[in-house]
């Protein structure tokens, strides 16, 4: 991604005198590359036509605009395309750069005017140069798309391997986040806020094309944490795209919609881009459009549709030779599989995404893949494993995920930490989630924030009120998966307070919601809670030890033999707290209330 950014900046410089429109497209491509690598300062510097590798005053100006002091600060929310159930943000990869400002993998990549265009057709304003002959200024093939895997980003960011529009623009994330679709972890508030109207950078740089000028201004305002200045320009991008049928512009429009949190508009623009790409038989544009569509469906909580788009997108990306775009689609497939509880599929898709993302510096795709793996752990009743993976991804530091995606994983971290008995490990990130929810680009974030506060509340009345508030907010945002997760957690909380009738209704609703969206592992959790509550589901699988995880089964057998929790912990080389946690889940899954009942059940099944 770093190489791609520098190459595109050089192309912009060489093209500016004779082909200013193409130079502007190259500049946007360089921005996409910076976004894909998770570098907020470079992103802002490129948008401002400054160079972070240049004089110190240029770097200081970029940091000032980002609201940073000497060290980068995590930004608050991002415009990712995914609520917790789906990813973050708009996908971008440099196979074709994602639209700048989008969180790749979740929302799908924003169109890049530099890399993505129908085969054989030069970008607007460029003179066609025969293959094999050098282009003007000694740059070969500038009229052809850049090499695949150069700028694109992950879901939640612009499609494929680049960046995804998410409102978490926080620096310090080496990988993409979405979130994603995720959020723009914007730099902390401070000096250097953008003016009400940005100065015109002058002829030959920005502003010749109103469409790209508005796109650039909207992205710059979001990254500088001025959403009130971003809405107008990004809405104008959507308005202009309604009268346009060029796939690259429609992809940028989809990215803008995801940044605004308008999933419907993003899906509309993505569908039009897909139709235009197929009409011109351009597999590269088709793969990117499918990436946006997959991310939009994830954000809307329609995981089966997201998976269908991503599977088709992988085929189109590989056909076009765009490995970065394929990595973004694999990350989205891992997220969809984590909803379904297919652990093997999650591992396979995440491994495929990370293999490319780590080599090419695709921070967004890498963050989405890591988040998917952690969510699969959580779905299978392994909160300690999920918390261990999510902690570095979400908390400030060099291992934090992509700025546009990491915020999408915060609700998972809070749930995992509380279920693992480590609530203090999650309290510090809830304030970040509050800012992300206030940003307004993720319809699921307000309900998720209320749910996280309920999980951490020490007062029962406060927790009760917060769970009810979260459910009311789910009614406004829709989405079966997120609502069912809140119902499951609330039902579990009610059962532990012996409010069994209320718990039964809440857990039953959670089971129906999980079944409706194909979340098999989560549905199993709801069934286990219903058994512990004294109810049996009509779809209840045969009861017995076969429903336990391997670790739970080992613990159950040791306990049935008469071992104490401490002795079990020593035998399995785990902590006593881990044994306590798994044993509680064993009791809930088997519907037993004492170690003696557990021993009888184990003895009967062994016979």
C-alpha positions as a printed Julia matrix, in Angstrom:
607×3 Matrix{Float64}:
   0.0     0.0     0.0
   2.85    2.37    0.75
   4.42    1.68   -2.64
   1.06    2.18   -4.32
   0.5     5.54   -2.64
   3.91    6.89   -3.66
   3.52    5.65   -7.24
   0.08    7.22   -7.57
   1.32   10.52   -6.11
   4.15   10.53   -8.66
   1.66    9.79  -11.43
  -0.5    12.69  -10.26
   2.49   15.04  -10.36
   3.54   13.96  -13.86
  -0.01   14.06  -15.25
  -1.07   17.38  -13.71
   0.17   19.69  -16.52
  -1.42   17.79  -19.42
  -4.18   15.68  -17.86
  -5.42   17.36  -14.65
  -8.54   15.22  -14.41
  -6.52   12.02  -14.49
  -4.07   13.54  -12.0
  -7.0    14.14   -9.66
  -8.07   10.52  -10.04
  -4.53    9.41   -9.23
  -4.61   11.56   -6.1
  -7.8     9.86   -4.97
  -6.16    6.5    -5.64
  -3.26    7.53   -3.41
  -5.77    8.43   -0.7
  -7.36    5.0    -1.08
  -3.95    3.37   -0.6
  -3.32    5.35    2.61
  -6.79    4.38    3.84
  -6.17    0.7     3.06
  -2.99    0.73    5.11
  -4.76    2.39    8.05
  -2.66    5.57    7.99
  -4.95    8.5     8.87
  -2.22   11.14    8.72
  -1.15   10.04    5.23
  -4.8     9.99    4.2
  -5.34   13.58    5.29
  -2.02   14.7     3.87
  -2.88   13.2     0.48
  -6.34   14.77    0.47
  -4.66   18.12    1.2
  -2.05   17.53   -1.49
   0.7    17.51    1.12
   3.43   14.93    1.54
   3.96   13.25    4.91
   7.42   12.15    3.88
   8.43   15.72    3.2
   9.35   18.63    5.47
   8.39   18.53    9.13
   6.0    21.45    8.73
   3.95   19.43    6.22
   3.68   16.52    8.61
   2.75   18.85   11.44
   0.01   20.4     9.34
  -1.44   16.99    8.6
  -1.36   16.02   12.26
  -2.91   19.32   13.22
  -5.76   18.72   10.81
  -6.21   15.23   12.24
  -6.42   16.72   15.71
  -3.26   14.94   16.82
  -0.43   16.13   18.94
   2.9    14.33   18.75
   1.38   10.87   18.85
  -1.61    9.72   16.86
  -4.83    9.41   18.8
  -7.67    7.01   18.14
 -10.61    8.67   16.64
 -14.08    8.11   17.76
 -16.49    6.58   15.4
 -16.3     5.59   11.85
 -18.77    5.24    9.1
 -18.49    1.56    8.67
 -21.17   -0.44    7.19
 -21.82   -2.87    9.69
 -23.48   -3.14   12.83
 -22.09   -5.78   14.94
 -23.7    -8.42   12.85
 -22.08   -7.35    9.73
 -19.33   -5.58    8.83
 -18.0    -2.47    8.96
 -17.7     0.1     6.53
 -16.81    0.28    2.95
 -14.3    -2.06    1.37
 -11.27   -0.86   -0.63
  -8.29   -2.58   -2.02
  -5.75   -1.56   -4.43
  -6.77   -4.08   -6.94
  -8.82   -1.2    -7.7
  -8.73    1.34   -4.95
 -11.78    1.48   -2.78
 -13.56    4.72   -2.53
 -11.64    6.8    -0.16
 -13.27    7.11    3.17
 -15.01    3.83    3.09
 -14.44    0.9     5.36
 -13.47   -2.0     3.28
 -14.97   -5.39    3.66
 -18.12   -4.21    5.22
 -19.53   -1.59    3.0
 -17.59   -2.43   -0.01
 -14.79   -0.36   -1.51
 -15.34    3.05   -2.88
 -14.74    3.26   -6.56
 -11.34    4.34   -7.6
 -11.01    6.39  -10.71
  -7.47    5.37  -11.03
  -7.57    1.63  -11.06
 -11.08    0.47  -11.84
 -12.44    1.0   -15.31
 -13.66   -1.19  -18.11
 -10.98   -3.16  -19.82
  -9.51   -1.3   -22.73
 -11.01    2.08  -21.91
  -8.62    4.72  -20.59
  -9.62    6.89  -17.66
 -11.23   10.15  -18.59
  -8.75   12.74  -19.72
  -6.01   10.24  -20.5
  -4.54    9.59  -23.91
  -4.65    5.91  -24.83
  -1.19    4.39  -24.94
  -0.58    1.05  -26.66
   0.49   -1.77  -24.4
   4.22   -2.13  -24.3
   4.88    1.48  -25.17
   5.88    3.96  -22.48
   3.36    6.58  -21.51
   4.14   10.25  -21.46
   6.76   11.38  -18.97
   8.31    7.93  -19.07
   5.45    6.28  -17.13
   4.39    3.06  -18.83
   0.75    2.22  -19.14
  -0.79    5.11  -17.21
  -3.9     4.78  -19.32
  -4.35    1.25  -18.05
  -5.55    0.24  -14.63
  -2.88    0.02  -11.91
  -1.67   -3.44  -10.99
  -4.12   -5.47   -9.02
  -3.68   -5.42   -5.29
  -2.41   -1.88   -5.26
  -5.09    0.21   -3.63
  -8.11   -1.76   -2.63
  -9.47   -2.27    0.8
 -11.73   -4.52    2.93
 -15.34   -4.74    3.7
 -16.56   -1.83    5.53
 -14.14    0.1     3.54
 -14.17    0.51   -0.14
 -14.1    -2.88   -1.74
 -11.16   -5.12   -1.76
  -8.17   -4.75    0.35
  -8.04   -1.08    0.59
 -10.11    0.94    2.89
 -13.59    0.84    4.12
 -15.72    3.79    5.06
 -16.08    3.54    8.71
 -16.23    6.2    11.26
 -13.33    5.08   13.35
 -10.4     6.92   12.1
  -7.95    6.25   14.8
  -4.36    6.04   14.1
  -2.3     3.25   15.56
  -4.19    0.53   13.75
  -2.02   -1.46   11.49
  -4.89   -3.32    9.96
  -8.22   -2.44    8.39
 -11.28   -2.4    10.49
 -15.73   -2.8     9.67
 -17.0    -2.69   10.68
 -17.31   -2.7     9.36
 -17.79   -2.23    8.76
 -16.6    -0.21   11.21
 -16.21    3.19   12.41
 -14.05    6.13   11.74
 -11.9     6.32   14.78
 -11.33    9.95   14.22
  -8.52   11.81   15.93
  -9.34   13.37   19.22
 -10.79   16.85   19.1
  -8.34   19.63   19.31
  -6.7    22.3    17.27
  -6.42   22.26   13.56
 -10.1    21.88   12.73
 -10.96   22.39    9.06
 -12.42   25.7     8.06
 -16.04   25.96    7.0
 -14.9    25.94    3.4
 -11.58   24.4     2.51
  -9.29   26.54    0.38
  -9.09   25.63   -3.29
  -5.8    23.79   -3.74
  -5.33   25.5    -7.05
  -5.52   24.48  -10.69
  -4.39   21.03  -11.65
  -4.81   19.55   -8.18
  -8.34   19.36   -6.79
 -11.66   20.86   -7.67
 -11.91   20.61  -11.46
 -14.59   17.93  -11.25
 -17.4    18.79   -8.79
 -18.11   15.1    -8.14
 -14.6    14.36   -6.91
 -14.28   17.73   -5.18
 -17.34   16.92   -3.07
 -16.11   13.4    -2.42
 -12.74   14.7    -1.28
 -14.28   17.44    0.91
 -16.65   14.98    2.57
 -13.88   12.51    3.31
 -11.59   15.22    4.61
 -14.27   16.54    6.97
 -15.0    13.07    8.34
 -11.34   12.29    8.92
 -10.94   15.66   10.65
 -13.94   14.85   12.84
 -16.28   17.41   11.42
 -19.31   15.32   10.36
 -21.48   18.44   10.13
 -19.26   19.58    7.24
 -19.23   16.14    5.6
 -22.94   15.53    5.11
 -23.52   18.22    2.46
 -20.68   17.23    0.09
 -21.37   13.5     0.42
 -25.09   14.02   -0.26
 -24.16   15.94   -3.4
 -22.03   12.97   -4.47
 -25.11   10.76   -4.16
 -27.27   13.27   -6.06
 -24.8    13.52   -8.95
 -24.44    9.73   -9.13
 -28.17    9.37   -9.78
 -27.58   10.9   -13.22
 -24.42    8.9   -13.94
 -23.93    5.35  -15.17
 -20.14    5.08  -14.88
 -19.3     2.22  -12.49
 -16.33    3.97  -10.89
 -18.5     6.93   -9.87
 -21.31    4.7    -8.7
 -18.83    2.87   -6.48
 -17.67    6.17   -4.98
 -21.33    7.02   -4.4
 -21.84    3.69   -2.6
 -18.86    4.52   -0.39
 -20.28    7.98    0.36
 -23.63    6.43    1.31
 -21.95    4.02    3.68
 -20.07    6.87    5.29
 -23.39    8.62    5.81
 -24.9     5.46    7.27
 -27.44    5.24    4.44
 -27.34    1.49    3.76
 -30.26    1.63    1.34
 -28.56    4.23   -0.86
 -25.32    2.23   -0.7
 -27.06   -0.91   -1.89
 -28.8     1.02   -4.67
 -25.56    2.55   -5.92
 -23.77   -0.8    -5.59
 -26.49   -2.57   -7.6
 -26.29    0.04  -10.36
 -22.49   -0.27  -10.41
 -22.81   -4.04  -10.69
 -25.21   -3.72  -13.63
 -22.9    -1.23  -15.36
 -19.87   -3.47  -14.78
 -21.64   -6.48  -16.23
 -22.84   -4.47  -19.21
 -19.21   -3.64  -20.03
 -18.0    -7.13  -19.06
 -15.49   -5.69  -16.61
 -14.75   -8.34  -13.95
 -12.72   -5.9   -11.84
 -15.61   -3.44  -11.41
 -17.99   -6.34  -10.9
 -15.88   -7.69   -8.0
 -15.8    -4.29   -6.34
 -19.53   -3.71   -6.77
 -20.22   -7.11   -5.21
 -17.96   -6.15   -2.34
 -20.02   -3.03   -1.64
 -23.22   -5.02   -1.88
 -21.92   -7.7     0.49
 -20.87   -5.12    3.0
 -24.18   -3.29    2.75
 -26.08   -6.52    3.39
 -23.88   -7.26    6.38
 -24.56   -3.8     7.74
 -28.27   -4.39    7.3
 -28.05   -7.76    9.07
 -28.83   -9.84    5.97
 -26.0   -12.31    6.28
 -27.18  -14.94    3.82
 -27.37  -12.31    1.05
 -23.98  -10.94    2.07
 -22.46  -14.39    1.79
 -23.97  -14.93   -1.66
 -22.53  -11.6    -2.93
 -19.11  -12.33   -1.39
 -18.91  -15.82   -2.9
 -19.66  -14.36   -6.31
 -17.22  -11.54   -5.63
 -14.35  -13.92   -4.91
 -14.87  -15.57   -8.29
 -14.98  -12.22  -10.11
 -11.91  -10.9    -8.27
  -9.82  -13.97   -9.04
 -10.94  -13.85  -12.66
  -9.72  -10.25  -12.84
  -6.47  -11.11  -11.05
  -7.28   -8.81   -8.14
  -6.02  -10.6    -5.07
  -6.65   -7.7    -2.71
 -10.31   -7.6    -3.65
 -10.5   -11.36   -3.17
  -8.98  -10.92    0.32
 -11.7    -8.44    1.22
 -14.39  -10.84    0.04
 -12.81  -13.65    2.06
 -12.9   -11.44    5.16
 -16.62  -10.79    4.59
 -17.23  -14.5     4.13
 -15.5   -15.11    7.46
 -17.81  -12.57    9.12
 -20.89  -14.2     7.62
 -19.69  -17.65    8.71
 -19.1   -16.34   12.25
 -22.81  -15.53   12.42
 -23.7   -19.03   11.3
 -21.31  -20.6    13.79
 -19.35  -22.53   11.16
 -15.96  -22.55   12.91
 -14.13  -24.43   10.16
 -15.42  -22.07    7.48
 -14.44  -19.02    9.54
 -10.92  -20.36    9.97
 -10.58  -21.09    6.24
 -11.89  -17.75    5.03
  -9.97  -15.75    7.65
  -6.75  -17.56    6.75
  -7.25  -16.8     3.06
  -7.91  -13.12    3.81
  -4.94  -12.75    6.17
  -2.51  -14.47    3.79
  -2.92  -11.59    1.32
  -3.7    -8.8     3.79
  -0.51   -9.27    5.77
   1.71   -9.41    2.7
   0.18   -6.36    1.04
  -0.49   -4.17    4.06
  -4.3    -4.38    3.89
  -5.06   -3.35    7.44
  -8.79   -3.27    6.97
  -9.19   -6.78    5.59
  -6.9    -8.11    8.32
  -8.96   -6.45   11.06
 -12.2    -7.86    9.68
 -10.73  -11.37    9.52
  -9.46  -11.19   13.1
 -12.82   -9.89   14.3
 -14.62  -12.73   12.52
 -12.4   -15.31   14.24
 -13.06  -13.78   17.66
 -16.81  -13.66   17.06
 -16.78  -17.34   16.13
 -15.09  -18.06   19.5
 -17.81  -16.07   21.25
 -20.57  -17.92   19.37
 -19.12  -21.25   20.45
 -18.99  -20.33   24.14
 -15.28  -19.43   24.31
 -15.35  -15.85   25.64
 -11.85  -15.97   27.08
 -10.4   -16.81   23.68
 -12.52  -14.08   22.08
 -11.44  -11.5    24.65
  -7.77  -12.38   24.19
  -8.05  -11.84   20.45
 -10.22   -8.72   20.57
  -8.33   -6.84   23.3
  -5.31   -5.8    21.17
  -7.6    -5.21   18.18
  -9.78   -2.69   20.01
  -7.61   -1.03   22.63
  -5.17    1.79   21.8
  -1.7     0.67   20.81
   0.35   -0.51   17.84
  -1.8    -3.64   17.37
  -5.12   -1.82   17.2
  -7.18   -2.64   14.13
  -7.93   -0.39   11.19
  -9.35    2.96   12.21
 -12.51    2.41   10.17
 -13.27   -1.03   11.57
 -12.08   -1.6    15.12
 -15.09    0.12   16.69
 -17.39   -2.48   15.17
 -15.71   -5.11   17.32
 -16.2    -3.22   20.61
 -19.6    -4.81   21.46
 -18.05   -8.26   21.01
 -15.16   -7.39   23.33
 -17.51   -6.09   26.05
 -19.68   -9.22   25.87
 -16.65  -11.55   25.86
 -14.99   -9.79   28.79
 -18.16   -9.84   30.92
 -18.92  -13.51   30.17
 -15.31  -14.4    30.97
 -15.58  -12.64   34.34
 -13.28   -9.76   33.38
 -15.62   -6.74   33.05
 -12.91   -4.25   34.0
 -11.06   -5.14   30.81
 -13.88   -3.63   28.75
 -14.97   -0.49   30.6
 -12.44    1.79   28.94
 -13.73    1.15   25.41
 -17.4     1.86   26.12
 -16.76    5.62   25.9
 -15.39    5.06   22.38
 -18.56    3.18   21.49
 -20.67    6.06   22.83
 -18.92    8.5    20.51
 -19.31    6.12   17.6
 -23.04    5.76   18.32
 -23.4     9.55   18.44
 -21.71    9.82   15.05
 -24.89    8.45   13.47
 -23.43    6.38   10.61
 -24.19    2.97   12.15
 -27.87    2.34   12.88
 -27.06   -0.54   15.24
 -24.52    1.32   17.38
 -26.95    3.09   19.8
 -28.62   -0.21   20.73
 -25.25   -1.93   21.04
 -24.02    0.85   23.32
 -27.05    0.49   25.6
 -26.51   -3.29   25.68
 -22.86   -2.9    26.61
 -23.72   -0.5    29.41
 -26.29   -2.99   30.7
 -23.68   -5.76   30.73
 -21.35   -3.59   32.8
 -23.98   -2.08   35.12
 -23.57   -2.93   38.8
 -27.09   -1.83   39.75
 -29.92   -4.2    38.76
 -32.44   -1.44   38.13
 -30.02    0.4    35.88
 -29.2    -2.79   33.96
 -32.89   -3.61   33.52
 -33.6    -0.13   32.14
 -30.63   -0.3    29.78
 -31.63   -3.68   28.34
 -35.14   -2.38   27.71
 -33.71    0.76   26.1
 -31.5    -1.37   23.86
 -34.52   -3.39   22.71
 -36.45   -0.2    21.94
 -33.51    1.06   19.86
 -33.38   -2.25   17.99
 -37.0    -1.64   16.98
 -35.82    1.52   15.22
 -32.75    0.04   13.5
 -34.06   -3.44   12.61
 -31.85   -6.5    12.12
 -32.67   -9.93   13.58
 -29.15  -10.84   14.68
 -28.33   -7.83   16.83
 -31.74   -7.82   18.48
 -31.5   -11.56   19.2
 -28.11  -11.06   20.83
 -29.57   -8.45   23.16
 -32.54  -10.72   23.93
 -30.2   -13.63   24.72
 -28.08  -11.56   27.1
 -31.14  -10.0    28.74
 -32.83  -13.4    29.09
 -29.7   -14.84   30.67
 -29.59  -11.89   33.08
 -33.28  -12.34   33.99
 -32.84  -16.08   34.59
 -29.99  -15.52   37.01
 -32.27  -13.21   38.98
 -34.99  -15.88   39.08
 -37.37  -13.86   36.91
 -38.09  -17.07   35.04
 -41.27  -16.13   33.2
 -39.72  -12.98   31.74
 -36.55  -14.9    30.95
 -38.53  -17.57   29.1
 -40.16  -15.0    26.83
 -36.91  -13.2    26.11
 -34.91  -16.38   25.41
 -37.66  -17.74   23.19
 -37.62  -14.53   21.15
 -33.83  -14.76   20.87
 -34.06  -18.33   19.59
 -36.58  -17.33   16.92
 -34.38  -14.41   15.83
 -31.25  -16.55   15.57
 -33.08  -19.25   13.63
 -34.46  -16.64   11.24
 -31.02  -15.3    10.32
 -29.25  -18.67   10.3
 -27.12  -18.02   13.41
 -26.84  -21.69   14.41
 -24.25  -21.47   17.2
 -26.04  -18.53   18.81
 -29.33  -20.42   18.6
 -27.67  -23.29   20.49
 -26.77  -20.85   23.27
 -30.39  -19.73   23.49
 -31.55  -23.34   23.69
 -29.1   -24.03   26.49
 -30.42  -21.07   28.45
 -34.01  -22.23   27.87
 -33.15  -25.68   29.22
 -31.59  -24.14   32.29
 -34.75  -22.04   32.65
 -36.89  -25.2    32.66
 -38.25  -24.92   29.11
 -37.62  -27.11   26.09
 -37.64  -25.8    22.53
 -39.63  -27.58   19.84
 -36.41  -27.69   17.78
 -34.42  -28.99   20.74
 -31.75  -31.41   19.63
 -31.28  -34.62   21.54
 -30.01  -33.72   25.0
 -26.73  -35.12   26.19
 -23.01  -34.72   26.27
 -22.8   -34.56   22.45
 -23.9   -30.93   22.59
 -20.87  -29.88   24.66
 -17.68  -28.42   23.26
 -14.53  -30.57   23.62
 -13.29  -28.45   26.53
 -16.66  -28.57   28.28
 -16.79  -32.35   27.84
 -13.33  -32.8    29.38
 -14.29  -30.65   32.35
 -17.63  -32.45   32.79
 -15.92  -35.85   32.91
 -13.28  -34.73   35.41
 -15.96  -33.21   37.65
 -18.06  -36.38   37.36
 -15.05  -38.32   38.62
 -15.09  -36.19   41.77
 -12.34  -33.68   40.95
 -12.58  -30.17   42.39
 -12.41  -27.13   40.11
  -8.84  -26.49   41.22
  -7.83  -30.07   40.42
  -9.49  -29.86   37.01
  -7.62  -26.62   36.31
  -4.31  -28.27   37.17
  -5.02  -31.29   34.96
  -5.98  -29.15   31.96
  -3.35  -26.43   32.56
  -5.95  -23.66   32.67
  -7.07  -21.21   35.34
  -9.65  -22.03   37.98
 -11.76  -19.18   36.64
 -11.81  -20.85   33.21
 -13.05  -24.07   34.76
 -15.73  -22.16   36.71
 -16.94  -20.52   33.54
 -17.08  -23.7    31.47
 -18.75  -25.64   34.27
 -21.54  -23.06   34.5
 -22.12  -23.48   30.77
 -22.1   -27.27   31.13
 -24.8   -27.05   33.8
 -26.89  -24.75   31.58
 -26.45  -26.89   28.47
 -27.34  -30.16   30.24
 -30.06  -28.71   32.46
 -28.45  -30.0    35.68
 -28.13  -28.1    38.95
 -25.52  -29.99   40.93
 -22.29  -31.91   40.52
 -24.11  -35.04   41.62
 -26.68  -34.69   38.79
 -23.84  -34.12   36.35
 -22.06  -37.27   37.55
 -25.23  -39.34   37.08
 -25.73  -38.02   33.53
 -22.12  -38.7    32.57
 -22.33  -42.2    34.01
 -25.58  -42.97   32.14
 -24.25  -41.75   28.8
 -21.02  -43.66   29.16
 -23.03  -46.83   29.7
